[in-house]
Short mmCIF file of C-alpha atoms in Angstrom, two decimals:
data_model
loop_
_atom_site.label_atom_id
_atom_site.label_comp_id
_atom_site.label_asym_id
_atom_site.label_seq_id
_atom_site.Cartn_x
_atom_site.Cartn_y
_atom_site.Cartn_z
CA UNK A 998 0.00 0.00 0.00
CA UNK A 999 1.62 3.25 -1.10
CA UNK A 1000 2.32 5.71 1.65
CA UNK A 1001 2.06 3.24 4.53
CA UNK A 1002 5.32 3.21 6.39
CA UNK A 1003 5.86 -0.17 7.98
CA UNK A 1004 8.92 1.03 9.81
CA UNK A 1005 9.41 4.71 10.62
CA UNK A 1006 12.79 6.43 10.76
CA UNK A 1007 12.77 6.27 14.54
CA UNK A 1008 12.25 2.54 14.34
CA UNK A 1009 8.54 2.36 15.20
CA UNK A 1010 6.09 0.09 13.43
CA UNK A 1011 2.52 0.86 12.38
CA UNK A 1012 1.10 -0.09 15.78
CA UNK A 1013 3.90 1.61 17.71
CA UNK A 1014 5.98 -1.47 18.46
CA UNK A 1015 9.73 -1.81 18.06
CA UNK A 1016 11.19 -4.13 15.44
CA UNK A 1017 11.67 -7.16 17.68
CA UNK A 1018 8.73 -6.56 20.01
CA UNK A 1019 5.87 -9.01 20.45
CA UNK A 1020 2.23 -8.02 20.64
CA UNK A 1021 0.45 -8.33 23.96
CA UNK A 1022 -0.29 -11.98 24.70
CA UNK A 1023 -3.02 -13.19 27.02
CA UNK A 1024 -3.73 -16.86 27.44
CA UNK A 1025 -5.93 -19.12 29.55
CA UNK A 1026 -5.98 -22.87 29.96
CA UNK A 1027 -8.86 -25.19 30.71
CA UNK A 1028 -11.61 -23.04 29.23
CA UNK A 1029 -13.93 -25.77 27.98
CA UNK A 1030 -15.58 -28.53 29.97
CA UNK A 1031 -16.20 -31.12 27.24
CA UNK A 1032 -12.63 -31.36 25.97
CA UNK A 1033 -9.75 -33.19 27.60
CA UNK A 1034 -7.62 -30.09 27.22
CA UNK A 1035 -8.32 -26.60 25.98
CA UNK A 1036 -6.72 -23.18 25.79
CA UNK A 1037 -7.52 -19.71 24.50
CA UNK A 1038 -4.91 -17.20 23.39
CA UNK A 1039 -4.97 -13.59 22.26
CA UNK A 1040 -1.90 -12.27 20.46
CA UNK A 1041 -2.70 -8.64 19.85
CA UNK A 1042 -5.98 -8.84 17.96
CA UNK A 1043 -5.54 -12.41 16.81
CA UNK A 1044 -7.80 -14.66 18.87
CA UNK A 1045 -7.43 -18.41 18.66
CA UNK A 1046 -8.55 -21.35 20.70
CA UNK A 1047 -7.31 -24.91 20.73
CA UNK A 1048 -9.09 -28.03 21.96
CA UNK A 1049 -7.55 -31.45 22.50
CA UNK A 1050 -9.31 -34.79 22.72
CA UNK A 1051 -7.27 -37.80 23.58
CA UNK A 1052 -5.45 -40.01 23.70
CA UNK A 1053 -8.36 -42.21 22.69
CA UNK A 1054 -9.13 -45.12 20.43
CA UNK A 1055 -8.67 -44.60 16.70
CA UNK A 1056 -11.83 -43.36 15.00
CA UNK A 1057 -12.75 -44.81 11.69
CA UNK A 1058 -10.56 -47.47 10.19
CA UNK A 1059 -8.52 -49.50 12.69
CA UNK A 1060 -6.00 -50.03 9.93
CA UNK A 1061 -4.71 -46.49 10.39
CA UNK A 1062 -3.50 -47.30 13.91
CA UNK A 1063 0.27 -47.17 14.26
CA UNK A 1064 1.66 -50.07 16.28
CA UNK A 1065 4.38 -48.12 18.06
CA UNK A 1066 3.02 -44.62 18.50
CA UNK A 1067 -0.07 -42.41 18.63
CA UNK A 1068 -1.67 -40.83 15.60
CA UNK A 1069 -1.86 -37.06 15.82
CA UNK A 1070 -4.80 -35.53 13.99
CA UNK A 1071 -4.91 -31.74 13.64
CA UNK A 1072 -7.65 -29.63 12.18
CA UNK A 1073 -7.50 -25.94 11.54
CA UNK A 1074 -10.66 -23.91 11.16
CA UNK A 1075 -10.97 -20.21 10.67
CA UNK A 1076 -14.36 -18.65 11.45
CA UNK A 1077 -16.13 -16.96 8.56
CA UNK A 1078 -16.18 -13.73 10.54
CA UNK A 1079 -12.51 -13.85 11.47
CA UNK A 1080 -11.21 -11.83 8.56
CA UNK A 1081 -12.13 -8.44 7.11
CA UNK A 1082 -13.68 -10.07 4.05
CA UNK A 1083 -16.04 -12.91 4.93
CA UNK A 1084 -14.46 -16.31 4.39
CA UNK A 1085 -16.70 -18.59 2.40
CA UNK A 1086 -15.35 -21.91 3.61
CA UNK A 1087 -14.33 -22.09 7.26
CA UNK A 1088 -12.64 -25.48 6.84
CA UNK A 1089 -11.96 -28.05 4.17
CA UNK A 1090 -10.35 -25.60 1.78
CA UNK A 1091 -6.76 -25.89 0.71
CA UNK A 1092 -5.34 -23.33 3.09
CA UNK A 1093 -6.99 -24.95 6.12
CA UNK A 1094 -5.78 -28.38 5.06
CA UNK A 1095 -2.24 -27.05 4.66
CA UNK A 1096 -2.34 -25.45 8.09
CA UNK A 1097 -3.70 -28.65 9.58
CA UNK A 1098 -0.85 -30.59 8.04
CA UNK A 1099 1.73 -28.10 9.31
CA UNK A 1100 0.27 -28.27 12.81
CA UNK A 1101 0.39 -32.05 12.69
CA UNK A 1102 4.03 -32.05 11.65
CA UNK A 1103 4.84 -29.56 14.40
CA UNK A 1104 3.18 -31.56 17.13
CA UNK A 1105 4.42 -34.93 16.00
CA UNK A 1106 7.85 -33.51 16.68
CA UNK A 1107 6.96 -32.47 20.20
CA UNK A 1108 4.46 -34.97 21.62
CA UNK A 1109 5.91 -38.19 23.04
CA UNK A 1110 3.78 -40.35 20.79
CA UNK A 1111 5.62 -43.59 21.68
CA UNK A 1112 3.87 -43.52 25.05
CA UNK A 1113 0.45 -44.05 23.48
CA UNK A 1114 0.66 -46.68 20.75
CA UNK A 1115 -2.41 -47.52 18.69
CA UNK A 1116 -4.31 -44.44 19.87
CA UNK A 1117 -5.28 -41.07 18.45
CA UNK A 1118 -4.80 -37.55 19.71
CA UNK A 1119 -7.09 -34.91 18.16
CA UNK A 1120 -6.05 -31.28 18.16
CA UNK A 1121 -8.67 -28.83 16.90
CA UNK A 1122 -7.80 -25.20 16.42
CA UNK A 1123 -10.34 -22.48 15.81
CA UNK A 1124 -9.38 -18.94 14.84
CA UNK A 1125 -12.02 -16.44 15.94
CA UNK A 1126 -10.29 -13.27 14.82
CA UNK A 1127 -7.33 -13.11 12.44
CA UNK A 1128 -4.94 -10.17 12.62
CA UNK A 1129 -1.75 -11.75 11.39
CA UNK A 1130 0.33 -14.53 12.91
CA UNK A 1131 -2.50 -17.06 12.91
CA UNK A 1132 -0.17 -20.05 12.59
CA UNK A 1133 1.86 -18.86 15.58
CA UNK A 1134 -1.21 -18.22 17.70
CA UNK A 1135 -2.58 -21.67 16.81
CA UNK A 1136 0.65 -23.41 17.76
CA UNK A 1137 0.90 -21.53 21.06
CA UNK A 1138 -2.72 -22.25 21.91
CA UNK A 1139 -2.34 -25.90 20.95
CA UNK A 1140 0.76 -26.27 23.16
CA UNK A 1141 -1.21 -25.04 26.16
CA UNK A 1142 -4.16 -27.25 25.28
CA UNK A 1143 -1.99 -30.36 24.96
CA UNK A 1144 -0.46 -29.55 28.36
CA UNK A 1145 -3.93 -29.03 29.80
CA UNK A 1146 -4.89 -32.47 28.54
CA UNK A 1147 -1.94 -33.96 30.38
CA UNK A 1148 -0.33 -35.41 27.25
CA UNK A 1149 3.45 -35.60 27.73
CA UNK A 1150 5.53 -33.45 25.42
CA UNK A 1151 9.23 -33.14 24.83
CA UNK A 1152 9.12 -29.39 25.43
CA UNK A 1153 6.88 -26.38 24.88
CA UNK A 1154 6.32 -25.54 21.23
CA UNK A 1155 6.51 -21.79 20.80
CA UNK A 1156 5.90 -20.13 17.48
CA UNK A 1157 6.30 -16.69 16.04
CA UNK A 1158 6.27 -15.05 12.63
CA UNK A 1159 8.94 -12.71 11.31
CA UNK A 1160 9.43 -10.46 8.29
CA UNK A 1161 12.01 -8.22 6.70
CA UNK A 1162 11.43 -4.54 5.94
CA UNK A 1163 13.97 -1.84 5.10
CA UNK A 1164 16.92 -3.94 6.15
CA UNK A 1165 15.43 -4.73 9.57
CA UNK A 1166 13.93 -7.98 10.76
CA UNK A 1167 10.47 -7.57 12.31
CA UNK A 1168 9.00 -10.09 14.74
CA UNK A 1169 5.31 -11.02 15.17
CA UNK A 1170 3.72 -9.54 12.09
CA UNK A 1171 0.24 -8.08 12.18
CA UNK A 1172 -2.19 -8.38 9.28
CA UNK A 1173 -1.21 -4.98 7.86
CA UNK A 1174 2.46 -5.99 7.80
CA UNK A 1175 1.68 -9.38 6.24
CA UNK A 1176 -0.50 -7.85 3.56
CA UNK A 1177 2.27 -5.46 2.54
CA UNK A 1178 3.80 -8.32 0.59
CA UNK A 1179 7.30 -8.59 2.05
CA UNK A 1180 8.94 -11.91 2.94
CA UNK A 1181 7.42 -13.66 5.94
CA UNK A 1182 8.68 -16.58 7.91
CA UNK A 1183 6.89 -18.78 10.42
CA UNK A 1184 8.97 -20.54 13.02
CA UNK A 1185 7.99 -23.12 15.63
CA UNK A 1186 10.69 -23.70 18.21
CA UNK A 1187 11.34 -26.13 21.07
CA UNK A 1188 12.99 -23.57 23.38
CA UNK A 1189 14.95 -25.77 25.80
CA UNK A 1190 16.96 -27.51 23.11
CA UNK A 1191 16.73 -24.72 20.55
CA UNK A 1192 15.47 -27.21 17.98
CA UNK A 1193 13.22 -26.06 15.19
CA UNK A 1194 9.97 -28.00 14.86
CA UNK A 1195 8.78 -26.19 11.77
CA UNK A 1196 10.13 -23.43 9.55
CA UNK A 1197 8.02 -22.16 6.73
CA UNK A 1198 8.51 -19.37 4.24
CA UNK A 1199 7.37 -18.88 0.69
CA UNK A 1200 8.81 -15.60 -0.52
CA UNK A 1201 12.07 -14.38 -1.97
CA UNK A 1202 14.66 -13.47 0.58
CA UNK A 1203 18.36 -12.99 0.07
CA UNK A 1204 20.32 -15.67 1.89
CA UNK A 1205 22.33 -13.04 3.78
CA UNK A 1206 19.09 -11.79 5.31
CA UNK A 1207 17.89 -15.21 6.41
CA UNK A 1208 20.11 -15.24 9.49
CA UNK A 1209 18.78 -12.01 11.09
CA UNK A 1210 15.15 -12.88 10.32
CA UNK A 1211 15.54 -16.36 11.79
CA UNK A 1212 17.27 -14.85 14.80
CA UNK A 1213 14.44 -12.34 15.33
CA UNK A 1214 11.83 -15.09 15.12
CA UNK A 1215 13.76 -17.34 17.52
CA UNK A 1216 14.18 -14.56 20.05
CA UNK A 1217 10.48 -13.72 19.87
CA UNK A 1218 9.58 -17.42 20.23
CA UNK A 1219 11.70 -17.56 23.40
CA UNK A 1220 9.81 -14.54 24.74
CA UNK A 1221 6.58 -16.39 24.00
CA UNK A 1222 7.96 -19.35 25.92
CA UNK A 1223 8.56 -17.23 29.03
CA UNK A 1224 4.97 -16.10 28.86
CA UNK A 1225 3.43 -19.50 28.25
CA UNK A 1226 5.52 -20.96 31.07
CA UNK A 1227 4.09 -18.35 33.40
CA UNK A 1228 0.55 -19.13 32.25
CA UNK A 1229 1.01 -22.86 32.88
CA UNK A 1230 2.48 -22.35 36.34
CA UNK A 1231 -0.33 -19.98 37.24
CA UNK A 1232 -2.91 -22.49 36.06
CA UNK A 1233 -1.34 -25.34 38.00
CA UNK A 1234 -1.15 -23.17 41.11
CA UNK A 1235 -4.84 -22.30 40.81
CA UNK A 1236 -5.80 -25.91 40.20
CA UNK A 1237 -3.82 -27.18 43.17
CA UNK A 1238 -5.39 -24.54 45.42
CA UNK A 1239 -8.83 -25.78 44.37
CA UNK A 1240 -7.89 -29.41 44.94
CA UNK A 1241 -5.97 -28.83 48.14
CA UNK A 1242 -8.72 -27.02 49.97
CA UNK B 1496 -30.41 -42.92 50.78
CA UNK B 1497 -26.84 -42.18 51.78
CA UNK B 1498 -24.19 -43.50 49.47
CA UNK B 1499 -20.43 -43.20 49.82
CA UNK B 1500 -18.71 -41.27 47.03
CA UNK B 1501 -17.43 -44.41 45.29
CA UNK B 1502 -20.75 -46.23 45.52
CA UNK B 1503 -22.61 -43.30 44.02
CA UNK B 1504 -20.18 -43.07 41.11
CA UNK B 1505 -20.51 -46.81 40.46
CA UNK B 1506 -24.30 -46.62 40.61
CA UNK B 1507 -24.24 -43.69 38.22
CA UNK B 1508 -22.28 -45.67 35.66
CA UNK B 1509 -24.39 -48.80 35.87
CA UNK B 1510 -27.86 -47.27 36.15
CA UNK B 1511 -27.65 -43.65 35.01
CA UNK B 1512 -31.38 -43.21 34.62
CA UNK B 1513 -32.19 -44.63 38.04
CA UNK B 1514 -29.46 -42.48 39.60
CA UNK B 1515 -31.00 -39.48 37.97
CA UNK B 1516 -34.52 -40.39 39.07
CA UNK B 1517 -33.40 -40.36 42.72
CA UNK B 1518 -32.59 -36.67 42.34
CA UNK B 1519 -35.76 -35.89 40.44
CA UNK B 1520 -37.82 -37.41 43.26
CA UNK B 1521 -36.39 -34.74 45.57
CA UNK B 1522 -37.24 -32.10 42.96
CA UNK B 1523 -33.66 -31.26 42.17
CA UNK B 1524 -30.85 -32.28 39.84
CA UNK B 1525 -27.30 -33.59 40.28
CA UNK B 1526 -25.79 -30.17 39.70
CA UNK B 1527 -27.96 -28.71 42.48
CA UNK B 1528 -30.44 -26.91 40.28
CA UNK B 1529 -34.20 -27.01 40.73
CA UNK B 1530 -36.34 -28.40 37.96
CA UNK B 1531 -37.27 -24.96 36.67
CA UNK B 1532 -33.88 -23.32 37.10
CA UNK B 1533 -31.57 -22.27 34.30
CA UNK B 1534 -27.81 -22.55 34.46
CA UNK B 1535 -25.74 -19.41 34.94
CA UNK B 1536 -26.03 -17.38 31.75
CA UNK B 1537 -23.30 -14.97 30.72
CA UNK B 1538 -23.02 -12.93 27.55
CA UNK B 1539 -20.09 -11.03 26.07
CA UNK B 1540 -20.99 -8.65 23.27
CA UNK B 1541 -18.82 -7.17 20.56
CA UNK B 1542 -15.55 -8.98 21.26
CA UNK B 1543 -14.75 -9.88 17.64
CA UNK B 1544 -13.77 -6.67 15.89
CA UNK B 1545 -13.46 -8.21 12.41
CA UNK B 1546 -17.17 -9.09 12.53
CA UNK B 1547 -19.83 -6.44 12.06
CA UNK B 1548 -21.58 -7.75 15.16
CA UNK B 1549 -20.66 -10.51 17.57
CA UNK B 1550 -21.71 -12.11 20.83
CA UNK B 1551 -20.51 -15.00 22.99
CA UNK B 1552 -23.08 -16.73 25.18
CA UNK B 1553 -22.35 -19.24 27.93
CA UNK B 1554 -25.23 -21.24 29.36
CA UNK B 1555 -23.48 -23.19 32.09
CA UNK B 1556 -20.79 -24.99 30.07
CA UNK B 1557 -22.50 -24.68 26.71
CA UNK B 1558 -20.69 -21.97 24.78
CA UNK B 1559 -21.88 -20.49 21.48
CA UNK B 1560 -20.31 -17.62 19.58
CA UNK B 1561 -22.20 -15.71 16.90
CA UNK B 1562 -20.46 -13.55 14.33
CA UNK B 1563 -22.34 -11.46 11.80
CA UNK B 1564 -20.85 -10.21 8.56
CA UNK B 1565 -22.74 -7.83 6.28
CA UNK B 1566 -22.22 -7.89 2.53
CA UNK B 1567 -23.89 -6.43 -0.53
CA UNK B 1568 -26.22 -8.42 -2.75
CA UNK B 1569 -28.92 -7.90 -5.32
CA UNK B 1570 -32.35 -8.18 -3.71
CA UNK B 1571 -34.52 -11.19 -4.66
CA UNK B 1572 -36.55 -10.64 -7.81
CA UNK B 1573 -39.81 -11.50 -6.09
CA UNK B 1574 -39.14 -9.06 -3.22
CA UNK B 1575 -37.03 -6.17 -4.53
CA UNK B 1576 -37.38 -4.17 -1.33
CA UNK B 1577 -36.01 -6.82 1.01
CA UNK B 1578 -32.56 -7.90 2.12
CA UNK B 1579 -31.42 -11.31 3.38
CA UNK B 1580 -30.53 -12.85 6.70
CA UNK B 1581 -28.65 -16.12 6.36
CA UNK B 1582 -28.09 -18.04 9.60
CA UNK B 1583 -25.84 -21.06 9.94
CA UNK B 1584 -25.14 -23.17 13.01
CA UNK B 1585 -21.87 -25.08 13.04
CA UNK B 1586 -21.27 -27.92 15.49
CA UNK B 1587 -17.59 -28.64 14.92
CA UNK B 1588 -15.80 -31.68 16.35
CA UNK B 1589 -14.03 -29.42 18.82
CA UNK B 1590 -17.19 -28.81 20.82
CA UNK B 1591 -17.80 -32.43 21.70
CA UNK B 1592 -16.42 -35.87 20.89
CA UNK B 1593 -19.79 -36.92 19.50
CA UNK B 1594 -19.31 -34.82 16.35
CA UNK B 1595 -17.14 -35.86 13.44
CA UNK B 1596 -15.54 -33.53 10.95
CA UNK B 1597 -17.08 -33.33 7.51
CA UNK B 1598 -20.36 -31.96 6.15
CA UNK B 1599 -22.89 -30.65 8.71
CA UNK B 1600 -24.56 -33.47 10.59
CA UNK B 1601 -28.23 -33.82 11.38
CA UNK B 1602 -28.12 -31.85 14.60
CA UNK B 1603 -26.34 -28.88 13.01
CA UNK B 1604 -28.80 -28.78 10.12
CA UNK B 1605 -31.78 -28.96 12.47
CA UNK B 1606 -30.34 -26.15 14.59
CA UNK B 1607 -29.71 -23.99 11.51
CA UNK B 1608 -33.27 -24.54 10.32
CA UNK B 1609 -34.59 -23.75 13.80
CA UNK B 1610 -32.73 -20.43 13.88
CA UNK B 1611 -33.92 -19.60 10.36
CA UNK B 1612 -37.51 -20.28 11.42
CA UNK B 1613 -37.13 -18.16 14.55
CA UNK B 1614 -35.81 -15.24 12.50
CA UNK B 1615 -38.60 -15.59 9.97
CA UNK B 1616 -41.49 -16.05 12.37
CA UNK B 1617 -40.50 -13.59 15.05
CA UNK B 1618 -39.60 -10.84 12.60
CA UNK B 1619 -36.55 -9.84 14.66
CA UNK B 1620 -35.76 -7.31 11.99
CA UNK B 1621 -37.81 -6.24 9.01
CA UNK B 1622 -36.05 -7.37 5.88
CA UNK B 1623 -37.15 -4.08 4.35
CA UNK B 1624 -34.70 -2.33 6.70
CA UNK B 1625 -31.89 -4.13 4.91
CA UNK B 1626 -32.75 -2.70 1.52
CA UNK B 1627 -30.45 0.06 0.27
CA UNK B 1628 -31.81 0.69 -3.20
CA UNK B 1629 -34.97 -1.03 -4.34
CA UNK B 1630 -34.32 -3.70 -6.91
CA UNK B 1631 -30.58 -2.92 -7.08
CA UNK B 1632 -28.76 -3.26 -3.78
CA UNK B 1633 -29.49 -4.72 -0.38
CA UNK B 1634 -27.63 -5.96 2.67
CA UNK B 1635 -27.20 -9.63 3.34
CA UNK B 1636 -26.41 -10.52 6.95
CA UNK B 1637 -24.51 -13.78 7.29
CA UNK B 1638 -25.04 -14.97 10.87
CA UNK B 1639 -22.56 -17.73 11.69
CA UNK B 1640 -23.01 -19.47 15.01
CA UNK B 1641 -20.23 -21.74 16.19
CA UNK B 1642 -20.65 -23.99 19.19
CA UNK B 1643 -17.38 -24.06 21.13
CA UNK B 1644 -18.45 -26.31 24.00
CA UNK B 1645 -21.46 -28.62 23.83
CA UNK B 1646 -23.21 -29.37 27.09
CA UNK B 1647 -26.85 -29.51 26.04
CA UNK B 1648 -29.45 -26.90 25.18
CA UNK B 1649 -27.75 -25.59 22.08
CA UNK B 1650 -30.93 -23.98 20.77
CA UNK B 1651 -31.45 -21.61 23.70
CA UNK B 1652 -27.82 -20.54 23.66
CA UNK B 1653 -27.84 -20.01 19.88
CA UNK B 1654 -30.99 -17.90 19.88
CA UNK B 1655 -29.60 -15.70 22.62
CA UNK B 1656 -26.25 -15.36 20.86
CA UNK B 1657 -27.96 -14.41 17.62
CA UNK B 1658 -30.13 -11.83 19.34
CA UNK B 1659 -27.21 -10.24 21.18
CA UNK B 1660 -25.07 -10.19 18.04
CA UNK B 1661 -27.84 -8.55 15.99
CA UNK B 1662 -28.18 -5.93 18.70
CA UNK B 1663 -24.45 -5.28 18.31
CA UNK B 1664 -24.43 -4.97 14.51
CA UNK B 1665 -23.63 -1.56 13.11
CA UNK B 1666 -24.14 -0.97 9.41
CA UNK B 1667 -22.42 1.92 7.64
CA UNK B 1668 -24.41 4.40 5.63
CA UNK B 1669 -24.55 3.61 1.91
CA UNK B 1670 -25.44 6.02 -0.86
CA UNK B 1671 -25.79 5.16 -4.50
CA UNK B 1672 -23.97 7.69 -6.59
CA UNK B 1673 -26.39 8.64 -9.36
CA UNK B 1674 -23.75 9.34 -11.98
CA UNK B 1675 -21.58 6.28 -11.58
CA UNK B 1676 -24.33 3.99 -10.20
CA UNK B 1677 -21.79 2.71 -7.67
CA UNK B 1678 -22.37 2.38 -3.98
CA UNK B 1679 -20.48 4.73 -1.72
CA UNK B 1680 -19.96 3.44 1.76
CA UNK B 1681 -19.47 5.92 4.58
CA UNK B 1682 -17.68 3.96 7.31
CA UNK B 1683 -17.73 6.90 9.66
CA UNK B 1684 -21.52 6.93 9.95
CA UNK B 1685 -22.77 3.68 11.38
CA UNK B 1686 -26.21 2.87 12.71
CA UNK B 1687 -27.51 -0.02 14.77
CA UNK B 1688 -30.16 -2.35 13.42
CA UNK B 1689 -33.77 -1.77 14.40
CA UNK B 1690 -34.59 -4.85 16.48
CA UNK B 1691 -38.35 -5.15 16.54
CA UNK B 1692 -38.88 -8.28 18.59
CA UNK B 1693 -36.82 -10.23 21.08
CA UNK B 1694 -37.30 -13.97 20.68
CA UNK B 1695 -35.93 -15.96 23.60
CA UNK B 1696 -35.90 -19.76 23.53
CA UNK B 1697 -36.61 -22.04 26.49
CA UNK B 1698 -35.99 -25.76 26.11
CA UNK B 1699 -37.49 -28.53 28.23
CA UNK B 1700 -36.62 -32.19 28.61
CA UNK B 1701 -39.40 -34.66 29.39
CA UNK B 1702 -39.03 -37.59 31.76
CA UNK B 1703 -41.26 -40.52 32.55
CA UNK B 1704 -44.41 -40.01 30.57
CA UNK B 1705 -44.57 -36.25 30.83
CA UNK B 1706 -44.91 -36.21 34.58
CA UNK B 1707 -41.63 -34.40 34.92
CA UNK B 1708 -40.42 -31.47 32.92
CA UNK B 1709 -36.98 -30.02 33.45
CA UNK B 1710 -35.78 -26.79 31.97
CA UNK B 1711 -32.37 -26.19 30.32
CA UNK B 1712 -31.12 -29.79 30.10
CA UNK B 1713 -27.39 -30.46 30.21
CA UNK B 1714 -25.83 -32.82 27.68
CA UNK B 1715 -26.24 -35.76 30.06
CA UNK B 1716 -29.86 -34.91 30.79
CA UNK B 1717 -30.65 -34.61 27.09
CA UNK B 1718 -29.24 -38.07 26.60
CA UNK B 1719 -31.21 -39.56 29.49
CA UNK B 1720 -34.54 -37.89 28.74
CA UNK B 1721 -37.08 -40.62 28.10
CA UNK B 1722 -39.64 -38.48 26.34
CA UNK B 1723 -43.32 -38.91 26.96
CA UNK B 1724 -46.51 -40.02 25.36
CA UNK B 1725 -47.88 -36.49 25.12
CA UNK B 1726 -48.29 -33.30 27.06
CA UNK B 1727 -51.46 -32.20 28.79
CA UNK B 1728 -52.70 -28.67 28.23
CA UNK B 1729 -51.90 -27.76 31.82
CA UNK B 1730 -48.28 -28.86 31.45
CA UNK B 1731 -47.99 -26.86 28.27
CA UNK B 1732 -49.27 -23.80 30.12
CA UNK B 1733 -46.58 -24.34 32.78
CA UNK B 1734 -43.96 -24.44 30.07
CA UNK B 1735 -45.23 -21.29 28.49
CA UNK B 1736 -45.30 -19.34 31.75
CA UNK B 1737 -41.72 -20.48 32.48
CA UNK B 1738 -40.72 -19.31 29.00
CA UNK B 1739 -42.27 -15.90 29.64
CA UNK B 1740 -40.30 -15.54 32.89
CA UNK B 1741 -37.12 -16.61 31.10
CA UNK B 1742 -37.74 -13.99 28.43
CA UNK B 1743 -37.76 -11.29 31.09
CA UNK B 1744 -34.54 -12.64 32.66
CA UNK B 1745 -32.71 -12.75 29.34
CA UNK B 1746 -33.87 -9.35 28.15
CA UNK B 1747 -32.80 -7.82 31.47
CA UNK B 1748 -29.36 -9.42 31.24
CA UNK B 1749 -28.86 -8.27 27.67
CA UNK B 1750 -29.93 -4.71 28.42
CA UNK B 1751 -27.60 -4.61 31.43
CA UNK B 1752 -24.64 -5.77 29.37
CA UNK B 1753 -25.33 -3.33 26.55
CA UNK B 1754 -25.78 -0.50 29.02
CA UNK B 1755 -22.45 -1.33 30.67
CA UNK B 1756 -20.75 -1.22 27.28
CA UNK B 1757 -21.85 2.31 26.49
CA UNK B 1758 -19.00 4.82 26.80
CA UNK B 1759 -19.52 6.94 29.88
#
């Protein structure tokens, strides 16, 4: 969009953040009664919730059961009212299927699936309002939901998006920044080991610039980890107070 | 009958209906409610800013969110001065393990039809209010209701969510430019919809040959309800008077919430 400065001379972005700054994150665990695990997260204006059912018996064909580990089934759904223009198909379209597949790959890397052979773990993610960074919000919400369900994981999975504007790497892009058309990268990180669960980018970026963008995303993902860790501890503290008394 | 915690849980698993009947005999339910009592109802209006109107309703554990998007469309040829309201209820697999992913199941379709009938019969809004230019341009309101947590009584929660979301909708002013015949939208001037009637739903579950009616069934109660052979006129009157009381409760709650949202 002509005339819209994504990064001002003083180093401020459209919404007043600094280049490497995250949006405000608020998260809650255990929000739904029916599910085994659930979580709700708000990253700026992006609102996503994740619901986990499992581990349970394989639905549908028994033949799909894996003899040595659990099957992880992820579904991504974006509400029709979540974007500025109404979305015609909330799920089942190509983009949702691709997101579902990426989520599955991310969580297969983190969940200790060998502990639940021949069973299925369902992770459903619903985006209620999309303002950029939907993949990251979904991964963060799903991590909390899987923890709420008590399914053992190798580590937290923390995700963040990053872009590159005017020679500077920006972390946690909002919708305006994503729509501007620059390169964007989505990173899902296992913070303790520093291992990357998923890295996705489909844009042209000079290889010299990859390092700073990746670094910005990783740093932001670690900040997300600090926050999610606090949320989990708070939740456990509240739950133990309820049980103890 | 006094039962230890473990015995009661075992009894509940083996004979759920009998376990439930013990409570009904004392005129109450396992969650402590009376037969005519609703679960705690909360409503959160206008939380989704990408939607033109939104509301989140919680009826106990049952959670339904309604988002309304307004778009342009050509009015129907047989009614050139009317707009459209298109409701859709989605019961995704995330709200309960009983639902599978795929095309809308029977329950979702029935709920969508129910909401469409409620809109049509109660005349919540006059479709004429949605017309911008006769025969050329009208508003179409897509009302999408998503159940996030299914614990029974989806219809009451959905109707309330729809009503609250419609109350929240603000449509911008649209003028048709005579020279270019294009619509000019003025986003700075927005007006609320004119809500003419307030339909509020009250659901009952019937036990044991219509001798017992309970209001606002949970998921478990819906499953256990035995149904009856028919309702007497007197029972129907009871239901209707309970529904009237509920209407007052819901309208009061909604007005309170909207009042609290107004900038001071």
